[in-house]
Coordinates of C-alpha atoms in Angstrom, one line a residue:
M599 CA 41.0 48.3 -6.1
G600 CA 37.4 49.6 -7.2
V601 CA 39.0 50.4 -10.8
W602 CA 40.9 47.6 -11.5
S603 CA 38.1 44.8 -10.2
C604 CA 35.8 46.8 -12.8
L605 CA 38.3 46.0 -15.9
L606 CA 39.8 42.5 -14.5
P607 CA 36.5 40.8 -17.0
F608 CA 37.9 43.1 -19.6
L609 CA 41.5 42.2 -19.0
A610 CA 40.5 38.5 -19.1
V611 CA 38.9 38.7 -22.3
A612 CA 41.8 40.5 -24.0
L613 CA 43.9 37.7 -22.7
V614 CA 42.2 35.1 -24.1
A615 CA 42.2 36.8 -27.3
S616 CA 46.1 36.9 -27.4
V617 CA 46.2 33.4 -26.2
A618 CA 43.8 32.4 -29.1
R619 CA 45.4 34.4 -31.5
A620 CA 47.7 32.8 -34.0
A621 CA 51.1 34.2 -33.9
V622 CA 54.5 34.5 -36.8
V623 CA 57.4 32.9 -35.7
E624 CA 60.2 34.4 -37.7
H625 CA 63.8 33.2 -38.2
T626 CA 66.7 34.0 -40.3
F627 CA 68.7 30.8 -41.6
N628 CA 72.3 32.1 -42.3
V629 CA 73.5 28.8 -44.3
G630 CA 77.4 28.7 -44.2
N631 CA 80.7 27.4 -43.4
F632 CA 81.3 26.0 -39.8
S633 CA 84.4 24.7 -38.4
I634 CA 83.5 21.7 -35.8
R635 CA 86.0 19.0 -34.2
Q636 CA 84.1 15.6 -33.8
L637 CA 85.8 12.0 -32.8
C638 CA 89.2 13.7 -32.0
Q639 CA 89.9 14.8 -35.6
P640 CA 91.2 17.5 -36.9
P641 CA 88.3 20.7 -37.0
R642 CA 86.3 20.3 -40.6
I643 CA 84.7 22.9 -42.2
I644 CA 80.8 21.8 -42.9
T645 CA 77.8 23.7 -43.8
A646 CA 75.3 24.4 -41.4
V647 CA 72.6 26.9 -40.4
N648 CA 73.7 29.8 -38.1
G649 CA 76.9 27.8 -37.0
Q650 CA 74.9 25.2 -35.2
L651 CA 74.7 21.5 -35.4
P652 CA 72.0 20.4 -35.2
G653 CA 70.4 23.8 -36.6
P654 CA 68.3 25.9 -34.6
T655 CA 64.7 24.5 -33.2
I656 CA 61.3 26.5 -34.4
Y657 CA 59.2 26.3 -31.6
A658 CA 55.7 27.3 -32.4
R659 CA 52.2 26.6 -31.7
E660 CA 49.5 25.2 -33.7
G661 CA 47.8 27.8 -36.4
D662 CA 51.2 29.7 -36.2
T663 CA 52.8 31.4 -39.7
V664 CA 56.5 30.5 -39.7
V665 CA 58.3 32.9 -41.7
V666 CA 62.1 31.8 -42.3
H667 CA 64.2 33.9 -44.2
L668 CA 67.5 31.9 -45.8
V669 CA 70.4 33.3 -46.8
N670 CA 72.7 30.9 -48.5
N671 CA 76.1 31.9 -47.8
S672 CA 77.2 28.5 -48.3
P673 CA 79.4 27.7 -51.7
Y674 CA 76.9 25.1 -52.8
N675 CA 73.3 25.5 -53.9
M676 CA 70.6 25.3 -51.4
T677 CA 66.8 24.1 -50.6
I678 CA 65.0 23.7 -46.8
H679 CA 62.5 21.0 -47.0
W680 CA 59.7 21.3 -43.8
H681 CA 59.3 17.9 -43.3
G682 CA 55.8 16.8 -42.4
I683 CA 54.5 20.7 -42.6
F684 CA 51.3 20.2 -45.1
Q685 CA 51.9 23.2 -47.0
R686 CA 48.1 24.0 -47.8
G687 CA 48.1 27.2 -49.9
T688 CA 52.4 27.3 -49.8
Q689 CA 52.7 24.8 -52.3
W690 CA 56.1 26.6 -53.3
A691 CA 57.4 26.7 -50.1
D692 CA 57.5 22.8 -49.6
G693 CA 61.3 22.7 -50.7
P694 CA 62.6 19.8 -52.6
A695 CA 65.0 20.9 -55.3
M696 CA 63.6 20.8 -58.7
V697 CA 60.3 19.6 -57.6
T698 CA 58.9 22.7 -56.0
Q699 CA 61.6 25.1 -56.1
C700 CA 64.7 26.0 -57.8
P701 CA 67.7 25.8 -55.7
V702 CA 68.7 29.0 -53.8
I703 CA 72.3 29.9 -55.1
P704 CA 75.1 30.7 -53.3
G705 CA 74.7 34.6 -52.4
G706 CA 71.2 34.1 -52.9
N707 CA 68.0 34.9 -50.5
Y708 CA 64.7 33.2 -50.3
T709 CA 61.8 33.5 -47.8
Y710 CA 60.1 30.4 -46.9
R711 CA 56.4 31.3 -45.5
F712 CA 53.8 28.5 -44.3
S713 CA 51.0 27.8 -41.9
L714 CA 51.1 25.3 -39.1
A715 CA 47.3 25.1 -39.0
G716 CA 45.9 21.7 -37.6
Q717 CA 49.2 20.3 -36.8
E718 CA 50.6 19.4 -33.0
G719 CA 53.8 17.1 -32.7
T720 CA 57.4 17.1 -33.3
L721 CA 58.7 17.9 -37.0
W722 CA 61.8 18.5 -38.5
W723 CA 63.4 20.3 -41.6
H724 CA 66.5 19.6 -43.5
A725 CA 68.2 20.7 -46.9
H726 CA 66.6 18.7 -49.5
I727 CA 69.4 18.7 -52.2
S728 CA 72.9 16.5 -52.8
F729 CA 73.7 15.3 -49.3
L730 CA 73.7 18.4 -47.8
R731 CA 70.9 17.6 -44.9
A732 CA 74.1 15.5 -43.2
T733 CA 74.6 18.5 -41.6
V734 CA 71.9 21.1 -42.3
Y735 CA 68.8 19.9 -40.4
G736 CA 67.3 20.7 -37.2
A737 CA 63.7 20.4 -35.1
I738 CA 60.3 21.8 -35.3
V739 CA 57.9 21.7 -32.2
I740 CA 54.3 22.7 -32.5
R741 CA 52.7 22.8 -29.3
P742 CA 48.9 22.9 -28.9
R743 CA 47.0 26.4 -28.9
G744 CA 46.2 25.9 -25.3
G745 CA 49.6 25.2 -23.9
A746 CA 50.9 21.9 -22.5
K747 CA 47.6 21.5 -20.7
A748 CA 46.1 20.9 -23.5
Y749 CA 48.0 17.8 -24.3
P750 CA 46.2 14.8 -24.4
F751 CA 48.2 13.1 -21.9
P752 CA 49.5 13.8 -18.5
K753 CA 51.8 17.2 -18.4
P754 CA 55.3 16.7 -18.6
A755 CA 57.5 18.4 -15.9
K756 CA 60.3 19.3 -19.1
E757 CA 60.6 18.5 -23.0
K758 CA 63.8 17.0 -24.4
L759 CA 65.1 17.1 -28.1
V760 CA 66.6 14.0 -28.8
V761 CA 67.6 14.6 -32.5
L762 CA 69.6 11.5 -34.2
G763 CA 72.0 11.9 -36.9
E764 CA 74.9 10.4 -39.1
W765 CA 78.6 12.0 -39.0
W766 CA 81.0 11.9 -41.9
D767 CA 84.7 13.1 -41.1
D768 CA 84.4 13.9 -45.0
D769 CA 83.2 16.3 -47.3
V770 CA 79.6 15.3 -47.8
Y771 CA 79.1 17.2 -51.0
S772 CA 82.1 15.8 -53.1
M773 CA 81.3 12.3 -51.3
E774 CA 77.7 12.6 -53.3
R775 CA 79.3 13.9 -56.6
M776 CA 81.6 11.0 -56.5
A777 CA 78.9 8.6 -56.0
F778 CA 77.3 10.1 -58.6
M779 CA 79.7 10.3 -61.2
T780 CA 81.4 6.7 -60.5
G781 CA 78.2 4.8 -59.8
I782 CA 79.5 3.5 -56.6
P783 CA 77.1 4.2 -53.5
A784 CA 79.0 6.4 -50.8
R785 CA 80.6 5.1 -47.8
H786 CA 78.8 4.4 -44.3
A787 CA 79.1 7.1 -41.8
D788 CA 81.9 7.4 -39.3
A789 CA 79.5 7.7 -36.4
Y790 CA 76.1 8.4 -35.3
T791 CA 75.0 11.4 -32.9
I792 CA 72.4 12.8 -30.5
N793 CA 71.8 16.4 -30.9
G794 CA 75.0 16.3 -33.0
K795 CA 77.6 14.9 -30.4
P796 CA 78.5 11.5 -31.2
G797 CA 79.3 10.4 -27.2
D798 CA 81.7 8.1 -25.3
F799 CA 82.0 5.3 -27.4
Y800 CA 84.1 6.6 -30.2
N801 CA 87.7 6.1 -28.4
C802 CA 87.9 9.6 -28.1
S803 CA 87.9 11.7 -24.7
A804 CA 87.7 14.9 -26.1
A805 CA 85.5 17.3 -24.1
N806 CA 82.0 18.7 -25.2
Q807 CA 81.5 15.5 -27.2
T808 CA 78.5 14.1 -25.1
D809 CA 74.9 15.7 -24.8
K810 CA 73.6 15.7 -21.5
F811 CA 70.0 16.1 -19.7
E812 CA 69.5 16.7 -16.0
V813 CA 66.2 14.7 -14.6
R814 CA 64.5 15.1 -11.0
Q815 CA 63.6 11.6 -9.6
N816 CA 59.9 10.9 -10.2
R817 CA 59.2 13.6 -12.7
T818 CA 58.2 12.9 -16.2
Y819 CA 59.8 14.0 -19.4
L820 CA 58.5 14.5 -23.1
L821 CA 61.3 13.2 -25.2
R822 CA 61.0 14.1 -29.0
I823 CA 62.7 12.0 -30.8
V824 CA 64.0 13.0 -34.1
N825 CA 65.7 10.5 -36.8
A826 CA 67.7 12.8 -38.8
A827 CA 70.1 10.2 -39.9
M828 CA 71.0 10.0 -43.8
N829 CA 70.4 6.0 -44.1
T830 CA 70.1 4.3 -40.8
P831 CA 66.9 3.3 -38.8
L832 CA 67.8 3.4 -35.2
F833 CA 66.8 2.0 -31.9
F834 CA 66.6 4.3 -29.2
K835 CA 67.1 3.1 -25.4
V836 CA 67.7 4.6 -22.0
A837 CA 69.3 2.5 -19.5
K838 CA 66.8 1.4 -16.4
H839 CA 63.8 3.4 -18.1
S840 CA 61.1 3.0 -20.1
F841 CA 58.9 4.9 -22.2
T842 CA 55.0 5.8 -23.1
V843 CA 54.6 6.5 -26.7
V844 CA 52.1 9.2 -27.2
G845 CA 52.9 10.7 -30.7
A846 CA 54.2 9.9 -34.1
D847 CA 55.2 12.1 -36.9
A848 CA 53.1 14.9 -35.4
C849 CA 50.3 12.6 -35.1
Y850 CA 49.0 11.5 -31.5
T851 CA 48.9 7.9 -30.6
T852 CA 47.5 5.7 -28.4
P853 CA 49.8 5.2 -25.3
Y854 CA 51.9 2.4 -26.0
K855 CA 54.4 1.3 -23.3
T856 CA 57.8 0.2 -24.4
D857 CA 61.6 0.0 -23.4
V858 CA 63.0 0.5 -26.7
V859 CA 61.8 2.9 -29.8
L860 CA 62.7 2.6 -33.1
V861 CA 63.1 5.6 -35.6
S862 CA 63.2 5.5 -39.2
P863 CA 65.1 8.4 -40.9
G864 CA 62.5 11.2 -41.7
Q865 CA 60.3 9.7 -38.7
T866 CA 59.8 11.3 -35.4
V867 CA 58.1 9.9 -32.3
D868 CA 57.1 11.6 -28.9
A869 CA 57.8 9.5 -25.9
L870 CA 56.8 10.2 -22.1
M871 CA 59.6 8.9 -19.5
V872 CA 59.4 8.6 -16.0
A873 CA 62.6 9.2 -14.1
S874 CA 62.0 6.5 -11.9
A875 CA 65.3 4.8 -11.5
A876 CA 67.7 5.5 -8.7
V877 CA 69.5 8.5 -8.4
G878 CA 72.7 8.1 -11.0
R879 CA 73.7 8.5 -14.1
Y880 CA 72.5 6.4 -17.3
Y881 CA 73.1 6.3 -20.8
M882 CA 71.2 7.1 -23.6
A883 CA 71.9 5.0 -26.6
A884 CA 71.3 5.1 -30.1
S885 CA 72.1 1.9 -32.0
P886 CA 71.5 0.7 -35.7
Y887 CA 68.9 -1.4 -37.2
D888 CA 70.7 -3.0 -40.2
S889 CA 67.8 -4.4 -42.4
A890 CA 69.3 -5.4 -45.3
I891 CA 68.7 -9.0 -46.3
P892 CA 71.4 -10.2 -47.5
R893 CA 73.9 -7.8 -45.6
G894 CA 74.1 -4.7 -47.7
P895 CA 77.1 -2.4 -47.8
P896 CA 79.0 -1.8 -44.8
F897 CA 77.3 0.3 -42.2
S898 CA 78.7 1.8 -39.1
D899 CA 78.1 -1.0 -36.1
T900 CA 78.2 1.5 -33.6
T901 CA 76.5 3.7 -30.8
A902 CA 76.2 7.1 -29.8
T903 CA 75.5 7.9 -26.8
A904 CA 74.1 10.9 -24.2
V905 CA 74.1 11.0 -20.5
L906 CA 70.8 11.0 -18.4
Q907 CA 71.7 12.4 -15.2
Y908 CA 69.7 13.1 -12.0
V909 CA 69.8 15.9 -9.7
G910 CA 71.6 15.0 -6.7
V911 CA 73.8 12.5 -7.8
R912 CA 77.4 12.4 -5.9
H913 CA 79.8 10.4 -8.1
K914 CA 79.7 12.7 -11.2
A915 CA 83.1 11.0 -12.3
S916 CA 81.0 7.4 -12.2
R917 CA 80.6 5.5 -15.5
P918 CA 76.9 5.8 -16.4
V919 CA 75.0 2.4 -16.7
L920 CA 74.8 1.2 -20.4
P921 CA 71.2 0.0 -21.8
R922 CA 71.4 -3.3 -23.6
R923 CA 71.2 -2.9 -27.2
P924 CA 68.8 -5.0 -29.5
A925 CA 71.0 -6.5 -32.2
V926 CA 71.3 -5.1 -35.5
N927 CA 69.5 -7.4 -37.6
D928 CA 66.9 -7.5 -34.7
T929 CA 63.7 -7.2 -37.2
A930 CA 61.5 -8.7 -34.9
T931 CA 61.9 -5.8 -32.4
A932 CA 61.9 -3.3 -34.9
Y933 CA 58.4 -4.6 -36.2
R934 CA 57.0 -5.2 -33.0
F935 CA 57.2 -1.5 -32.5
T936 CA 56.2 -0.1 -35.8
S937 CA 53.0 -2.2 -36.1
S938 CA 52.2 -1.7 -32.6
L939 CA 51.1 2.0 -32.8
T940 CA 47.7 3.0 -33.4
A941 CA 46.0 6.5 -33.5
L942 CA 44.6 8.1 -30.5
L943 CA 41.0 9.1 -31.8
L944 CA 40.2 12.4 -30.5
P945 CA 37.0 15.0 -31.6
G946 CA 37.2 16.8 -35.0
K947 CA 40.5 14.7 -36.0
A948 CA 40.6 13.2 -39.5
T949 CA 39.6 9.4 -39.7
V950 CA 40.4 7.1 -42.4
P951 CA 38.3 7.1 -45.8
L952 CA 36.1 4.3 -46.0
S953 CA 35.6 4.2 -49.9
V954 CA 38.5 4.3 -52.0
D955 CA 38.4 5.8 -55.6
T956 CA 42.4 4.6 -57.1
H957 CA 44.4 1.8 -56.1
M958 CA 47.7 1.3 -56.6
F959 CA 50.3 -1.5 -55.8
V960 CA 54.0 -0.2 -56.1
T961 CA 57.2 -2.3 -55.8
V962 CA 59.8 -0.4 -54.1
G963 CA 63.7 -1.7 -53.9
L964 CA 66.8 -1.7 -55.6
G965 CA 67.9 -3.1 -58.8
V966 CA 70.8 -2.0 -61.8
S967 CA 71.1 0.4 -64.9
D968 CA 73.5 1.6 -67.1
C969 CA 75.6 4.3 -66.6
G970 CA 74.3 7.6 -67.4
P971 CA 75.6 10.1 -70.2
E972 CA 76.7 12.4 -67.3
Q973 CA 78.3 9.8 -64.9
L974 CA 81.9 10.6 -66.2
L975 CA 83.7 8.2 -64.1
C976 CA 81.5 5.4 -64.7
N977 CA 82.6 2.1 -65.7
R978 CA 80.6 1.3 -68.6
T979 CA 81.3 -2.4 -69.1
R980 CA 79.2 -3.2 -66.3
Q981 CA 75.8 -2.0 -64.7
I982 CA 75.3 0.1 -61.4
F983 CA 73.2 0.1 -58.7
S984 CA 70.1 2.0 -59.2
S985 CA 66.8 2.0 -57.3
S986 CA 62.8 2.1 -58.3
M987 CA 59.5 2.6 -58.1
N988 CA 57.3 0.1 -60.1
N989 CA 60.8 0.0 -62.0
A990 CA 60.7 3.2 -62.5
S991 CA 64.1 4.7 -61.5
F992 CA 63.3 8.6 -61.0
V993 CA 65.8 11.7 -62.1
L994 CA 64.9 14.8 -61.2
P995 CA 64.6 17.9 -64.3
N996 CA 67.6 19.9 -64.9
D997 CA 66.3 23.3 -65.9
T998 CA 62.6 23.5 -64.7
S999 CA 61.4 22.7 -61.2
M1000 CA 58.3 20.5 -61.7
L1001 CA 55.7 23.0 -59.6
E1002 CA 56.6 25.6 -62.1
A1003 CA 55.9 23.5 -65.2
R1004 CA 52.9 22.5 -63.9
F1005 CA 51.6 25.9 -62.7
R1006 CA 52.7 27.1 -66.5
N1007 CA 51.3 24.2 -68.5
A1008 CA 54.5 23.5 -69.5
T1009 CA 55.4 20.3 -68.9
A1010 CA 57.3 19.0 -72.1
G1011 CA 60.6 17.8 -71.3
V1012 CA 60.1 18.0 -67.7
Y1013 CA 57.9 15.4 -66.7
T1014 CA 55.3 12.8 -68.1
R1015 CA 52.2 11.5 -66.6
D1016 CA 52.7 7.8 -66.8
F1017 CA 53.8 6.6 -63.6
P1018 CA 52.0 3.1 -63.6
D1019 CA 49.4 1.8 -60.9
T1020 CA 50.8 -1.4 -60.8
P1021 CA 54.3 -2.9 -61.6
P1022 CA 55.2 -3.9 -65.7
V1023 CA 56.0 -7.7 -64.6
I1024 CA 54.2 -9.6 -61.9
F1025 CA 56.7 -11.8 -59.8
D1026 CA 57.6 -13.6 -56.5
Y1027 CA 58.5 -10.3 -55.2
T1028 CA 60.9 -11.3 -51.8
A1029 CA 61.8 -15.0 -53.3
N1030 CA 65.4 -15.8 -51.9
A1031 CA 66.4 -16.4 -55.6
S1032 CA 68.8 -14.3 -57.2
D1033 CA 68.6 -15.5 -61.0
T1034 CA 66.3 -12.1 -61.5
A1035 CA 69.1 -10.1 -64.0
V1036 CA 66.6 -9.5 -66.3
L1037 CA 63.7 -8.0 -63.3
Q1038 CA 66.9 -6.1 -61.6
F1039 CA 67.4 -3.7 -64.8
T1040 CA 65.7 -0.2 -64.7
T1041 CA 65.7 2.9 -66.6
K1042 CA 65.8 6.3 -65.7
S1043 CA 62.7 8.7 -65.9
T1044 CA 60.7 11.8 -64.4
K1045 CA 57.2 9.8 -64.4
V1046 CA 54.1 11.5 -61.9
K1047 CA 50.6 10.0 -61.0
T1048 CA 48.3 12.4 -61.8
L1049 CA 45.3 12.4 -59.2
R1050 CA 42.1 14.3 -59.2
Y1051 CA 41.6 16.4 -56.4
N1052 CA 39.9 15.2 -53.2
E1053 CA 40.7 11.4 -54.5
T1054 CA 41.2 8.9 -52.1
V1055 CA 43.6 6.7 -52.7
E1056 CA 45.0 3.4 -51.4
M1057 CA 48.5 2.4 -52.2
V1058 CA 50.4 -1.1 -51.5
L1059 CA 53.8 -0.6 -51.1
Q1060 CA 55.7 -3.7 -51.9
N1061 CA 59.4 -4.6 -50.7
T1062 CA 61.5 -6.6 -53.3
R1063 CA 64.5 -9.0 -53.3
L1064 CA 66.2 -8.2 -56.4
I1065 CA 69.4 -6.8 -54.7
A1066 CA 68.2 -7.2 -51.2
K1067 CA 65.4 -7.1 -48.8
E1068 CA 65.6 -3.8 -46.8
S1069 CA 63.5 -1.9 -44.5
H1070 CA 62.7 1.5 -46.7
P1071 CA 61.4 4.4 -45.1
M1072 CA 59.0 5.6 -47.6
H1073 CA 57.7 9.7 -47.1
I1074 CA 55.4 11.4 -48.9
H1075 CA 55.2 15.2 -49.0
G1076 CA 51.9 17.3 -48.5
F1077 CA 50.4 14.7 -46.9
N1078 CA 49.7 12.2 -43.9
F1079 CA 48.6 8.7 -44.7
F1080 CA 46.6 5.9 -42.4
I1081 CA 48.8 2.7 -42.6
L1082 CA 46.0 0.2 -42.7
A1083 CA 48.0 -3.0 -42.1
Q1084 CA 51.5 -4.5 -42.5
G1085 CA 53.1 -7.7 -42.6
F1086 CA 56.3 -9.9 -44.4
G1087 CA 56.3 -11.8 -47.9
N1088 CA 54.3 -10.6 -50.7
Y1089 CA 51.0 -9.1 -50.5
D1090 CA 48.2 -11.5 -50.3
K1091 CA 44.7 -9.3 -50.7
N1092 CA 42.6 -11.8 -49.6
R1093 CA 44.4 -12.2 -46.2
A1094 CA 45.2 -8.7 -45.6
V1095 CA 42.1 -7.2 -46.1
R1096 CA 40.7 -9.1 -43.0
R1097 CA 43.8 -7.2 -41.0
F1098 CA 42.9 -4.1 -42.3
N1099 CA 42.2 -1.2 -39.2
L1100 CA 39.8 1.0 -40.3
V1101 CA 39.1 2.2 -37.0
N1102 CA 42.3 4.1 -35.5
P1103 CA 45.4 3.0 -37.8
Q1104 CA 48.3 5.0 -37.0
E1105 CA 49.0 8.4 -39.2
R1106 CA 52.0 9.3 -40.5
N1107 CA 54.0 11.2 -42.8
T1108 CA 56.8 8.4 -43.3
I1109 CA 56.7 4.7 -42.7
A1110 CA 59.5 2.0 -42.9
L1111 CA 58.2 -0.9 -44.9
P1112 CA 58.9 -4.3 -43.3
T1113 CA 62.0 -5.8 -44.3
G1114 CA 61.0 -7.9 -47.5
G1115 CA 57.4 -7.4 -46.7
W1116 CA 54.0 -4.5 -47.5
A1117 CA 52.5 -2.0 -46.1
V1118 CA 48.8 -0.4 -47.2
I1119 CA 48.6 3.4 -46.7
R1120 CA 45.7 4.9 -47.8
F1121 CA 45.0 9.0 -48.2
V1122 CA 43.1 12.1 -49.5
A1123 CA 44.2 14.0 -52.3
D1124 CA 43.3 17.0 -51.2
N1125 CA 46.2 19.3 -51.4
P1126 CA 47.0 20.2 -54.8
G1127 CA 50.5 20.5 -56.2
M1128 CA 53.6 18.6 -56.8
W1129 CA 54.2 16.2 -53.7
Y1130 CA 57.7 14.1 -53.9
M1131 CA 57.1 10.5 -52.7
H1132 CA 60.6 8.4 -51.8
C1133 CA 62.9 6.7 -49.9
H1134 CA 64.3 8.6 -46.8
F1135 CA 67.7 6.6 -47.2
D1136 CA 69.4 9.4 -49.1
A1137 CA 71.8 7.1 -50.6
H1138 CA 68.7 5.5 -52.3
I1139 CA 66.8 8.5 -53.1
S1140 CA 70.0 9.4 -55.3
L1141 CA 69.8 6.2 -56.9
G1142 CA 66.2 6.7 -58.0
L1143 CA 63.6 5.4 -55.5
G1144 CA 61.3 8.0 -55.8
M1145 CA 58.2 9.6 -57.5
V1146 CA 55.9 12.5 -57.7
L1147 CA 52.3 12.6 -57.1
E1148 CA 50.7 15.7 -59.1
V1149 CA 47.7 16.3 -57.8
L1150 CA 44.9 18.7 -59.4
D1151 CA 43.4 21.8 -58.6
G1152 CA 40.1 21.6 -57.1
P1153 CA 37.1 23.8 -57.6
T1154 CA 37.9 27.1 -55.7
P1155 CA 41.1 29.6 -55.6
E1156 CA 41.6 28.0 -52.2
T1157 CA 41.8 24.5 -53.7
S1158 CA 44.4 25.6 -56.2
V1159 CA 48.3 26.2 -56.4
P1160 CA 48.7 30.1 -56.1
P1161 CA 51.0 32.0 -58.3
P1162 CA 54.7 31.8 -56.9
P1163 CA 56.0 34.5 -54.8
A1164 CA 57.7 37.6 -56.4
D1165 CA 61.2 36.5 -54.9
F1166 CA 60.9 32.7 -55.9
P1167 CA 64.3 31.3 -57.1
R1168 CA 64.6 30.5 -60.4
C1169 CA 66.7 28.0 -62.3

């Protein structure tokens, strides 16, 4: 014992050092065909990672380095976006096709490498090309460096991933190509899913169609909720249970108590749930929020379910209790949730910048355009749906990624630096009148907004009523932003400024704009590169609802875009 007692202090120091040292978390993602049966239909071939739906979860700690070897055994070009990861110094790994990289061709491979420094919470990854993210997606769980005891909330007994999605009993790649070629938006999904499974409410009694989660009474569980759906915000409830929201988009929030969570595509929510109900079986339910006014294209008004089952329940054959779900157009409940979150102020964490260098006012919404030359099945006697920001409908370049063009100073023919700070015409953005045929028309372009390194940007995002009012989930790659205020109708600066939260505004990477309303966001452009900003409805991004923020290099090599990796895919 004497020898060991002498060694104990040294062992303790070594243990602390090993805990503090960042690790390398390595995965191989084999993207290929996968046969799956859903909704009692015959087996369907889908594109998935490692034969899983959802794909593998990446578990890591703050500060770790993640290395993912992408092997493309699918018949399609492929890229992966690491949604919410800042990619500081690894800009080439962000993933959106033709923005930061050329796609990995069938039979090709590419290694993504990036750091998780300064980030904790729940994020996710997904394909960023075509409609392939309908089945190519998975979660990223970033725990604190000190383990669960370092959470700024009570340590949960267990964690549960709740990944929400949409399912098409169709070939989503062909569906996207047909939508592009005809100019007619793709049809709605056949079902919603929880952890890849639709649940019990689709007139299907096939086995293994419902995810199950076992709990012990009076224990606390951390639900990591991800909306990986393509086009639908989803309400999430658990019968007879309530939540305390403690995080959103990998940012800690002031604890917020609620019995319903709204998660828009691209967003994540971390919520504590106490298993305080009577021992029994209860449904988790994900139901749609259809925000379009007037009602937009048909959507799937159905409910995905999973089963929450208490240890000790005797009647496993009994039907679980189903929660009462919000109405599909319950904007009041949706807005109450999204506008009630605030940041949890912690030492060393970023706070909202108080001075602003660049002000932008950006309209977002649907309009119309002429058929493009490559849309060979388009009816050229009429106009088709298009989306735009400040009346610029975004088109990706064909032959060179935007980041490579920027790095090589060869932007001619790839993109232009003339994205406007304000809309070309000022009008009543949310009026119900529909006599706006001239205003509805937009043209295709590849415009970027160029920002100096480290300048502070304040952006007003204004929804329009040209085709329909809608809650667009706007996502910015490479940054988080602070949401200073949000509301309905047209933005009124004098009134809105009085409502700005400059103390503890929520910090996110994706904001669900209020239906027919506005939001003010603020961020510091301290990450050089080309950063996609777009609606996270895939139906809208393919119609052009996006743009790119070009952030110039800073004064040092550490604040500049490095050369591309040796195995970087070429077009």
